Amino acid sequence: RAATDFTEQFVKKLIIEGTIQQIPIDSEGMLTSRGTIDHMSGQCKPCIFWYKDMCKRSIMCNYCHVVHPGQRRKRIRPSKR
């Protein structure tokens, strides 16, 4: 429950800041991540955990949740999992 409370508080903060309206929506109609906001300008950094379906931060992630041209799967060190 604590993780859910944290997520709810975070989303409320994004709504108040007006940031949530800037977060892109994926092809399934879901919000991507806070780090995806700068994707169109090319100023974002890809999330290697999202690319492997392992990102636990979801909308709170500071990294981009969109496939980048030429992006390849990277090995994630066991200490980072």
Short mmCIF file of C-alpha atoms in Angstrom, two decimals:
data_model
loop_
_atom_site.label_atom_id
_atom_site.label_comp_id
_atom_site.label_asym_id
_atom_site.label_seq_id
_atom_site.Cartn_x
_atom_site.Cartn_y
_atom_site.Cartn_z
CA ARG A 1 0.00 0.00 0.00
CA ALA A 2 2.85 2.42 0.74
CA ALA A 3 4.05 2.27 -2.89
CA THR A 4 0.53 3.04 -4.11
CA ASP A 5 0.28 6.04 -1.77
CA PHE A 6 3.61 7.32 -3.06
CA THR A 7 2.43 6.96 -6.66
CA GLU A 8 -0.86 8.74 -5.93
CA GLN A 9 0.97 11.60 -4.24
CA PHE A 10 3.39 11.84 -7.16
CA VAL A 11 0.58 11.94 -9.74
CA LYS A 12 -1.24 14.63 -7.75
CA LYS A 13 1.97 16.67 -7.69
CA LEU A 14 2.33 16.30 -11.49
CA ILE A 15 -1.27 17.45 -11.96
CA ILE A 16 -0.76 20.52 -9.76
CA GLU A 17 2.49 21.40 -11.58
CA GLY A 18 0.81 20.96 -14.97
CA THR A 19 3.46 18.42 -15.92
CA ILE A 20 1.08 15.52 -16.43
CA GLN A 21 -0.40 17.21 -19.52
CA GLN A 22 3.06 17.24 -21.11
CA ILE A 23 3.72 13.51 -20.69
CA PRO A 24 3.22 11.74 -24.04
CA ILE A 25 0.70 8.93 -24.43
CA ASP A 26 1.77 5.62 -26.00
CA SER A 27 -0.05 3.69 -28.73
CA GLU A 28 -2.20 1.97 -26.09
CA GLY A 29 -3.41 5.29 -24.63
CA MET A 30 -1.28 5.04 -21.48
CA LEU A 31 0.98 7.76 -20.10
CA THR A 32 4.64 7.02 -20.80
CA SER A 33 7.01 8.63 -18.26
CA ARG A 34 8.13 12.03 -17.06
CA GLY A 35 11.45 11.47 -18.84
CA THR A 36 9.68 11.13 -22.20
CA ILE A 37 8.59 14.79 -22.25
CA ASP A 38 11.77 15.82 -24.09
CA HIS A 39 11.64 12.95 -26.61
CA MET A 40 10.55 15.05 -29.59
CA SER A 41 13.37 17.55 -29.02
CA GLY A 42 15.93 14.74 -28.77
CA GLN A 43 16.96 15.83 -25.27
CA CYS A 44 15.79 12.63 -23.52
CA LYS A 45 17.75 9.58 -22.39
CA PRO A 46 16.27 6.11 -23.02
CA CYS A 47 15.31 3.91 -20.08
CA ILE A 48 17.05 0.56 -20.48
CA PHE A 49 14.75 -0.97 -17.87
CA TRP A 50 11.58 0.01 -19.80
CA TYR A 51 13.08 -1.39 -23.00
CA LYS A 52 13.37 -4.76 -21.25
CA ASP A 53 9.92 -4.41 -19.58
CA MET A 54 11.60 -4.07 -16.18
CA CYS A 55 11.08 -0.39 -15.26
CA LYS A 56 9.39 -0.21 -11.87
CA ARG A 57 9.13 3.59 -11.79
CA SER A 58 6.51 3.87 -14.57
CA ILE A 59 5.29 7.46 -14.93
CA MET A 60 7.78 8.58 -12.25
CA CYS A 61 10.80 7.49 -14.32
CA ASN A 62 13.13 10.29 -15.39
CA TYR A 63 14.15 8.35 -18.50
CA CYS A 64 12.35 8.06 -21.83
CA HIS A 65 9.84 5.24 -22.36
CA VAL A 66 9.79 5.41 -26.17
CA VAL A 67 11.89 3.35 -28.58
CA HIS A 68 14.74 5.39 -30.06
CA PRO A 69 16.13 4.91 -33.59
CA GLY A 70 18.95 2.39 -33.50
CA GLN A 71 18.22 1.43 -29.90
CA ARG A 72 19.48 -2.04 -29.05
CA ARG A 73 18.98 -4.24 -26.06
CA LYS A 74 21.64 -3.67 -23.45
CA ARG A 75 22.79 -6.09 -20.83
CA ILE A 76 21.73 -4.94 -17.38
CA ARG A 77 24.23 -5.78 -14.67
CA PRO A 78 22.74 -7.98 -11.91
CA SER A 79 23.46 -5.23 -9.37
CA LYS A 80 21.13 -2.86 -11.27
CA ARG A 81 18.12 -5.20 -11.43
#
